[in-house]
Tab-separated table of C-alpha atoms in Angstrom:
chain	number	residue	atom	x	y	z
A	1	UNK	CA	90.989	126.989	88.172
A	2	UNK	CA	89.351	127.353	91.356
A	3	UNK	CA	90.361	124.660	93.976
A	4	UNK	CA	88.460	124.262	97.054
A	5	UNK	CA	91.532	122.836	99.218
A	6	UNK	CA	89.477	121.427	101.898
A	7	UNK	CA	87.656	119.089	100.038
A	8	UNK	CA	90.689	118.073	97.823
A	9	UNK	CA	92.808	117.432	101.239
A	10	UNK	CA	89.656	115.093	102.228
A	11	UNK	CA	89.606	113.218	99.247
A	12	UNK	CA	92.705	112.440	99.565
A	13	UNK	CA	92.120	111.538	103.099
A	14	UNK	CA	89.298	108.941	101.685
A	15	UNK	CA	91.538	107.326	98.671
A	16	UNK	CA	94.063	106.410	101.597
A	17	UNK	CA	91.715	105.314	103.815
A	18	UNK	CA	89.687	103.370	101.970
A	19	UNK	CA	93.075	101.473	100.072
A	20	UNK	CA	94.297	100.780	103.884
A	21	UNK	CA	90.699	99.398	104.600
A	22	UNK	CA	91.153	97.003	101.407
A	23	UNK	CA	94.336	96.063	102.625
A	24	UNK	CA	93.309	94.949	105.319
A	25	UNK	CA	90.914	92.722	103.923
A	26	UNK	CA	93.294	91.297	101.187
A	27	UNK	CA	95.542	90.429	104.386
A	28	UNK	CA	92.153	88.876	105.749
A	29	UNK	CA	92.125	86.595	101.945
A	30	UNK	CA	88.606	87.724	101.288
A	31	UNK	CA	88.889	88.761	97.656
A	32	UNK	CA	89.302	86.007	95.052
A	33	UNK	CA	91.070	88.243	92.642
A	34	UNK	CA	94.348	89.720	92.453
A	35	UNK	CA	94.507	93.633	93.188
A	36	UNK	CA	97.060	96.113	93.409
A	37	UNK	CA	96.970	98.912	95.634
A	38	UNK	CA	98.566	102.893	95.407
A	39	UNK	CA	99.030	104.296	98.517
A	40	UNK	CA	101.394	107.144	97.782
A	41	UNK	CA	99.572	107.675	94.256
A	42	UNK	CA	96.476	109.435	95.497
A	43	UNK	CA	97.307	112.918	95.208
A	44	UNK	CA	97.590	112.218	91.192
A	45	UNK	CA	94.592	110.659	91.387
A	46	UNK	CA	92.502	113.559	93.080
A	47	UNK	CA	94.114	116.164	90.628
A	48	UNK	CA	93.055	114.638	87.656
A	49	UNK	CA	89.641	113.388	88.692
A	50	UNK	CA	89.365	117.480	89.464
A	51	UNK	CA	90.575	118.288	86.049
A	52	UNK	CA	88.172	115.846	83.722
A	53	UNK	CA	85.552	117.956	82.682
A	54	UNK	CA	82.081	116.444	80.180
A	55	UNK	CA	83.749	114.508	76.961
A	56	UNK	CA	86.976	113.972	78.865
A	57	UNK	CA	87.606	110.422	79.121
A	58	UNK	CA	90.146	108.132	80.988
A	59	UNK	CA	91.962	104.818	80.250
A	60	UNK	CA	93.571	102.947	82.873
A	61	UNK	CA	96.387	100.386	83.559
A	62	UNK	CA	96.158	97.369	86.120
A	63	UNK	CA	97.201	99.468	89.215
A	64	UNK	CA	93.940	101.629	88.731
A	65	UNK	CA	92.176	101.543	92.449
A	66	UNK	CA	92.844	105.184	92.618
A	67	UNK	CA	91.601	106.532	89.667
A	68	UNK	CA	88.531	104.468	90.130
A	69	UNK	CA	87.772	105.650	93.962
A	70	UNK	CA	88.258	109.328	92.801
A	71	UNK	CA	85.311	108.380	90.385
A	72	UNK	CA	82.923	106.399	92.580
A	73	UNK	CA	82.072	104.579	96.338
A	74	UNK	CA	84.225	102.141	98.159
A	75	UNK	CA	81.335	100.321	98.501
A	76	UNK	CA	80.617	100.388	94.968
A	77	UNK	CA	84.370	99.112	94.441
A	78	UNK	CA	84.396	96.770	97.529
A	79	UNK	CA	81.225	94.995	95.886
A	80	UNK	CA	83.051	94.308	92.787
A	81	UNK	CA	86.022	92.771	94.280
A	82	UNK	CA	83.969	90.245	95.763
A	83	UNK	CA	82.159	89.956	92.411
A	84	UNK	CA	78.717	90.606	93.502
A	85	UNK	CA	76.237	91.703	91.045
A	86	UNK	CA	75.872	95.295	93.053
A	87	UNK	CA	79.870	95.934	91.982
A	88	UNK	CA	80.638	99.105	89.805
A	89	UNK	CA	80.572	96.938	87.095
A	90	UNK	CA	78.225	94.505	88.138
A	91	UNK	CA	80.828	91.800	89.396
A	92	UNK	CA	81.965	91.219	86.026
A	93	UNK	CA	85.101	93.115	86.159
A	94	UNK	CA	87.216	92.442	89.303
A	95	UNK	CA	89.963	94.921	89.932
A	96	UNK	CA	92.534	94.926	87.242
A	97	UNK	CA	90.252	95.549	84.296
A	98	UNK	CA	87.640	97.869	86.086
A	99	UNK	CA	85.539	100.582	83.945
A	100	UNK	CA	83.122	103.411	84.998
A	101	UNK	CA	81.965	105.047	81.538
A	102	UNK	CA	79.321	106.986	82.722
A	103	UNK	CA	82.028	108.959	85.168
A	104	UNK	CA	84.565	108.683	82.003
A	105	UNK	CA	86.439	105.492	82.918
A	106	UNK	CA	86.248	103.559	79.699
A	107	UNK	CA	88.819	101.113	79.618
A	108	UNK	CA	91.112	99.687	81.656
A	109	UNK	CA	93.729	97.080	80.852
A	110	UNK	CA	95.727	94.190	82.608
A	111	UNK	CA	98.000	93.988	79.562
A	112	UNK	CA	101.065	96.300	79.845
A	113	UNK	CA	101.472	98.932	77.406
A	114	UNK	CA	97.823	98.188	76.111
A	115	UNK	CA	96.073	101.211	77.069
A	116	UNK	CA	98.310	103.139	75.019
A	117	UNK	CA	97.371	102.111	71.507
A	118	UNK	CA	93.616	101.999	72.890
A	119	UNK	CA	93.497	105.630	73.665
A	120	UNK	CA	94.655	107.138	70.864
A	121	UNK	CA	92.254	104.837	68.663
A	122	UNK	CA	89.705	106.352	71.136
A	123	UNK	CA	90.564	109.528	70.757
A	124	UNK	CA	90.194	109.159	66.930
A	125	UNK	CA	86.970	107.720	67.342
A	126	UNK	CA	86.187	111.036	69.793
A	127	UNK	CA	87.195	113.226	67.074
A	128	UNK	CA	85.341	111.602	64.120
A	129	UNK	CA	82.162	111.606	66.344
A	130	UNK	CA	82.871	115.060	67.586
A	131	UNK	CA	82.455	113.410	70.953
A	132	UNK	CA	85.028	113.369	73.388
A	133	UNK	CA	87.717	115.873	74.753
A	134	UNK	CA	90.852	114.637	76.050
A	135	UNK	CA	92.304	111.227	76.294
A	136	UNK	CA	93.693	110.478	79.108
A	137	UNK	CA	96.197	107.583	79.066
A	138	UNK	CA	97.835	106.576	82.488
A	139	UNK	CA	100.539	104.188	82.496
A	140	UNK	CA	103.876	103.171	84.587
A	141	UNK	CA	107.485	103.629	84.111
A	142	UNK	CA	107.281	99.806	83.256
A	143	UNK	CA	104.699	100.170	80.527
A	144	UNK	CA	106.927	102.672	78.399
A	145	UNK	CA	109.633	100.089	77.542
A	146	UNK	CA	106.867	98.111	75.692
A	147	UNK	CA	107.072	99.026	71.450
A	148	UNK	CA	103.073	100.074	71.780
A	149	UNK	CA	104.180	103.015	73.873
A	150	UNK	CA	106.528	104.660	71.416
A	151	UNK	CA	104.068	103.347	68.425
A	152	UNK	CA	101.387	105.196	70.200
A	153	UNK	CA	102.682	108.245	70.447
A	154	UNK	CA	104.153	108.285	66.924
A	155	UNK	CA	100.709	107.376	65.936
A	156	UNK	CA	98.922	110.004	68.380
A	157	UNK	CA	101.294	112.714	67.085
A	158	UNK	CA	100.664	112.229	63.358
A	159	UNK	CA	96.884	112.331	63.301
A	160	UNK	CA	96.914	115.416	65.922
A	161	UNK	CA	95.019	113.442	68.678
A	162	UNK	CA	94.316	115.382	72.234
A	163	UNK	CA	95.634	113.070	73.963
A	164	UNK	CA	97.542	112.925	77.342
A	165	UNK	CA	100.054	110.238	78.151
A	166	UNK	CA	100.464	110.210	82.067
A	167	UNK	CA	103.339	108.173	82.894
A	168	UNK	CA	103.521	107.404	86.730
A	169	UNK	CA	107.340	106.907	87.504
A	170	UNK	CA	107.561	104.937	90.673
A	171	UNK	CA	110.664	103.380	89.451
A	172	UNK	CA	109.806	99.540	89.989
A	173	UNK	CA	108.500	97.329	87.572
A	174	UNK	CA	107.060	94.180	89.831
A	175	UNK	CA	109.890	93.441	91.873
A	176	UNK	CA	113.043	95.010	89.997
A	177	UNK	CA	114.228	98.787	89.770
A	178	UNK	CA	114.794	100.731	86.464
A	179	UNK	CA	118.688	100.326	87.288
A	180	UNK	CA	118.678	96.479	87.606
A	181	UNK	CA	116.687	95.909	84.121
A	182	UNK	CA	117.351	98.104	81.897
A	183	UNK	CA	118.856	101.632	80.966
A	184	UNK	CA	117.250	104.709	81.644
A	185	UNK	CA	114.361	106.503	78.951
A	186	UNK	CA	114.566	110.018	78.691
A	187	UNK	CA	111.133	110.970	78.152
A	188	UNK	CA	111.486	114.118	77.499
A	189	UNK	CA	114.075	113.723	74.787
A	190	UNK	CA	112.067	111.142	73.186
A	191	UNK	CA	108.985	113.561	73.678
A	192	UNK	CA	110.834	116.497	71.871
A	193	UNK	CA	111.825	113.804	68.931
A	194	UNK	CA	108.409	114.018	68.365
A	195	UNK	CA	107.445	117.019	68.837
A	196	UNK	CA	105.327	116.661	71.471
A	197	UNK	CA	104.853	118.472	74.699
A	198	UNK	CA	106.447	117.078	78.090
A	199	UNK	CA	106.557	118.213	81.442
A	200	UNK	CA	107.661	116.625	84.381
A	201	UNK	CA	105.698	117.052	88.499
A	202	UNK	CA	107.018	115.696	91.259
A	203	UNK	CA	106.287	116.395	95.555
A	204	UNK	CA	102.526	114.945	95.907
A	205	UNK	CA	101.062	118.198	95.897
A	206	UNK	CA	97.691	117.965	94.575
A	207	UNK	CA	96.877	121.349	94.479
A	208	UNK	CA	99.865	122.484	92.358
A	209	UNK	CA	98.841	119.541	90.186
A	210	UNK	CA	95.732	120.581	89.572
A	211	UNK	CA	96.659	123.607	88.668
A	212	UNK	CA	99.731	122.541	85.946
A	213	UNK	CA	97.191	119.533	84.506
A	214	UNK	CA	94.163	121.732	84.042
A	215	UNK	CA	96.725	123.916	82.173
A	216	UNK	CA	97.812	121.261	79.911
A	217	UNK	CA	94.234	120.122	79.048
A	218	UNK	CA	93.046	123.264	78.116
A	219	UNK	CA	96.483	123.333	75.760
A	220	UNK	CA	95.668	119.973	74.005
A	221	UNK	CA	92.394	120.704	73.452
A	222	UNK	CA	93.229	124.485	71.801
A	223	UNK	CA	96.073	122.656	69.858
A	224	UNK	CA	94.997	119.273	69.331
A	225	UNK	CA	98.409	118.324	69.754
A	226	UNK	CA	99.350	115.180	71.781
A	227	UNK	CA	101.440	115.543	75.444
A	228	UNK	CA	103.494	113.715	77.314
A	229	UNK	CA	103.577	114.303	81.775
A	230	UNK	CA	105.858	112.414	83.730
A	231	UNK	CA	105.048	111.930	87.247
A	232	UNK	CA	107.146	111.167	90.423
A	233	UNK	CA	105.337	109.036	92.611
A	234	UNK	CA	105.940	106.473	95.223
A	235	UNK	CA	103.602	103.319	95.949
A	236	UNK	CA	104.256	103.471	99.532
A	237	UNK	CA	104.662	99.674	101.111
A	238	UNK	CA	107.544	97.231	100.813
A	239	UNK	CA	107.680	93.189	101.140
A	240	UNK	CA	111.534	91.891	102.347
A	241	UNK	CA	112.837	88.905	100.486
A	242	UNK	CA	115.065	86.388	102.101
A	243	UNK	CA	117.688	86.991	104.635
A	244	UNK	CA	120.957	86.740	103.514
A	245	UNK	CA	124.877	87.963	104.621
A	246	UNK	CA	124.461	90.470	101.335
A	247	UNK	CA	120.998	91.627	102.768
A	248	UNK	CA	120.793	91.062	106.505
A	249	UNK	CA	117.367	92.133	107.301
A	250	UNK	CA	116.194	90.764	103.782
A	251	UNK	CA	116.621	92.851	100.451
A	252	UNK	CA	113.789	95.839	100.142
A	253	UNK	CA	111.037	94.985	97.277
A	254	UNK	CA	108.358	97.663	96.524
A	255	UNK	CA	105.060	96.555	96.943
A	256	UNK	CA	103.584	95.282	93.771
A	257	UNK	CA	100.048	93.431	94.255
A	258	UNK	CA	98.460	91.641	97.189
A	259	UNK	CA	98.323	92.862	100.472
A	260	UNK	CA	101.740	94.811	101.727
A	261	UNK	CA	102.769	93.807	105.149
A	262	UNK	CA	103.945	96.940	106.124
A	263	UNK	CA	101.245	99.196	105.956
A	264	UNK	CA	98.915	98.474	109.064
A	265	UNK	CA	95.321	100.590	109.167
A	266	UNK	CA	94.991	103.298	111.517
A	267	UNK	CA	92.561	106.563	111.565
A	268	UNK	CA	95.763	108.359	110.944
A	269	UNK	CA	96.761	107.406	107.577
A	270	UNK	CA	100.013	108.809	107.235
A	271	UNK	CA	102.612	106.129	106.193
A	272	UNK	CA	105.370	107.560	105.683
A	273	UNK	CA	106.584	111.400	107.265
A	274	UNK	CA	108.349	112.988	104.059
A	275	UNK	CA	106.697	114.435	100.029
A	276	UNK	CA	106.867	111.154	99.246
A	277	UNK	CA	103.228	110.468	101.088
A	278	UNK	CA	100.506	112.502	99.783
A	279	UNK	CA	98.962	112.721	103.405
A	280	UNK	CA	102.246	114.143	104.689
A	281	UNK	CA	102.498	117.118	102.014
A	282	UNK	CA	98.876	118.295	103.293
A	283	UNK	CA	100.495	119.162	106.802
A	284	UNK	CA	101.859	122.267	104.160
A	285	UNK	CA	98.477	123.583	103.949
A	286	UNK	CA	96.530	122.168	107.045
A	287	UNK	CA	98.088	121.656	110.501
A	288	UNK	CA	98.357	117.730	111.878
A	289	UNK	CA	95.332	118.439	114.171
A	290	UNK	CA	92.857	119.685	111.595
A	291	UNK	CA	93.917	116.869	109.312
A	292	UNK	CA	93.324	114.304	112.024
A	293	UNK	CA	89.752	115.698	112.622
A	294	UNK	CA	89.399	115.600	108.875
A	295	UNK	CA	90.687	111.587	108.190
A	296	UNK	CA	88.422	111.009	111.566
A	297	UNK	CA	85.010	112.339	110.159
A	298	UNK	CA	86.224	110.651	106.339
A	299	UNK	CA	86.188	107.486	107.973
A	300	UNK	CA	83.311	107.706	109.423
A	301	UNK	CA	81.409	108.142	106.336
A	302	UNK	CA	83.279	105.144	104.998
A	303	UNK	CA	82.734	103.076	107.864
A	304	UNK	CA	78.825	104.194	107.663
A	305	UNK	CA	78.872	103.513	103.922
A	306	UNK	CA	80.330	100.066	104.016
A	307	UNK	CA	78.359	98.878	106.994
């Protein structure tokens, strides 16, 4: 697959700005409905917005800002979260449960673990109408300890449905890490019980993902077999809870919904300088200047657009 580099490193530069611009107006209180940001969770976003290709279809969890500004405006999405009738979805949606079917964004749930049985009845549907391609099914490492993830892919594997499960693995569910609530999931062992395919990406680099998910589509399409990708990510942001002789500067919670404190906006969106921040792993391909010049001109087409 060909990847034009520059204008996957701006996208990426436009996801993060335009999530720091809505955080800043969550801070501000002007939405009415809840929302959850992922900065940090844009290069996975880009990559498979570049992959879908004409039958391919999407279904999304509750943290799905990403996926949806890959797919369409900020202003399209800023209009929705205040409700107005000129939202993607007409103001009837909000945030958590927000669709775009004509760019392949057909469901989106604010129950966890719901997507999963969704898309592979979707996919079933797809394949009886000879209509779709892949399934798409995004989901968090809290999503896969709910009995409708395993029952899904049981379910997906016996009927042969092209569908992908992409598990983002940020390692917090709300406010408490995989090792304070529960033990950990081997994926892939519980992929290979099935016999279905699993791979693993980590480092935020959206052009290698690009590359390993367009693979991977093309292979469940040619097999119809179901797959399973695990990926790394970090939603970047942190709230501090009280202070305390065990936690002296107050104990470190990921950020979860709302606004997070510690991200402030700034035409420079870095946040954090390691692989752990999309915006940080372009400095790989493009040096710090020609990225600055690059988020610069991005937000001034979002600061045009939203005017």
């Amino acid at each position: 697959m060909i990847i034009d580099k520059e204008k996957i490193a701006r996208e990426i530069l436009r996801l993060r700005l335009s999530q720091m611009i809505v955080n800043e107006k969550i801070k501000a209180g002007e939405f009415k409905i809840p929302i959850h940001l992922a900065l940090g969770h844009e290069a996975v976003a880009v990559a498979v917005s570049s992959i879908m290709q004409n039958g391919d279809r999407i279904i999304l969890s509750h943290r799905n800002v990403a996926y949806n500004l890959a797919r369409a405006s900020l202003k399209l999405i800023l209009d929705e979260y205040y409700l107005k009738p000129s939202g993607l979805a007409g103001g009837r949606f909000g945030s958590m449960n927000l669709i775009n079917p004509s760019r392949g964004i057909i469901y989106t749930s604010s129950i966890l673990g719901n997507q999963f049985p969704v898309a592979v009845g979707a996919s079933l549907g797809g394949q009886i109408l000879n209509e779709f391609g892949v399934i798409i099914a995004l989901g968090g490492d809290g999503s896969i300890e709910e009995g409708a993830f395993y029952e899904s892919l049981l379910m997906s594997r016996s009927i042969r449905a092209p569908v992908l499960f992409l598990i983002e693995n940020n390692e917090w569910s709300m406010s408490t890490k995989i090792d304070e609530r529960r033990i950990p999931i081997d994926l892939k062992t519980l992929s290979d019980s099935l016999d279905i395919g699993y791979f693993y990406l980590e480092g935020n680099d959206a052009y290698k993902y690009i590359d390993e998910l367009s693979k991977f589509r093309n292979e469940i399409l040619e097999s119809k077999q179901t797959h399973c990708i695990e990926i790394k990510v970090s939603t970047l942001g942190d709230w501090r809870g009280p202070k305390s002789d065990e936690y002296p500067e107050g104990k470190f919670i990921n950020y979860h919904h709302g606004g997070s404190p510690s991200v402030q906006f700034s035409e420079w969106p870095i946040i954090k300088e390691d692989k752990e921040d999309p915006v940080f792993v372009l400095k790989n391909y493009f040096g710090e200047e020609e990225l600055k010049l690059m988020a610069k001109e991005e937000l001034e087409k979002i600061q045009k657009e939203i005017s």
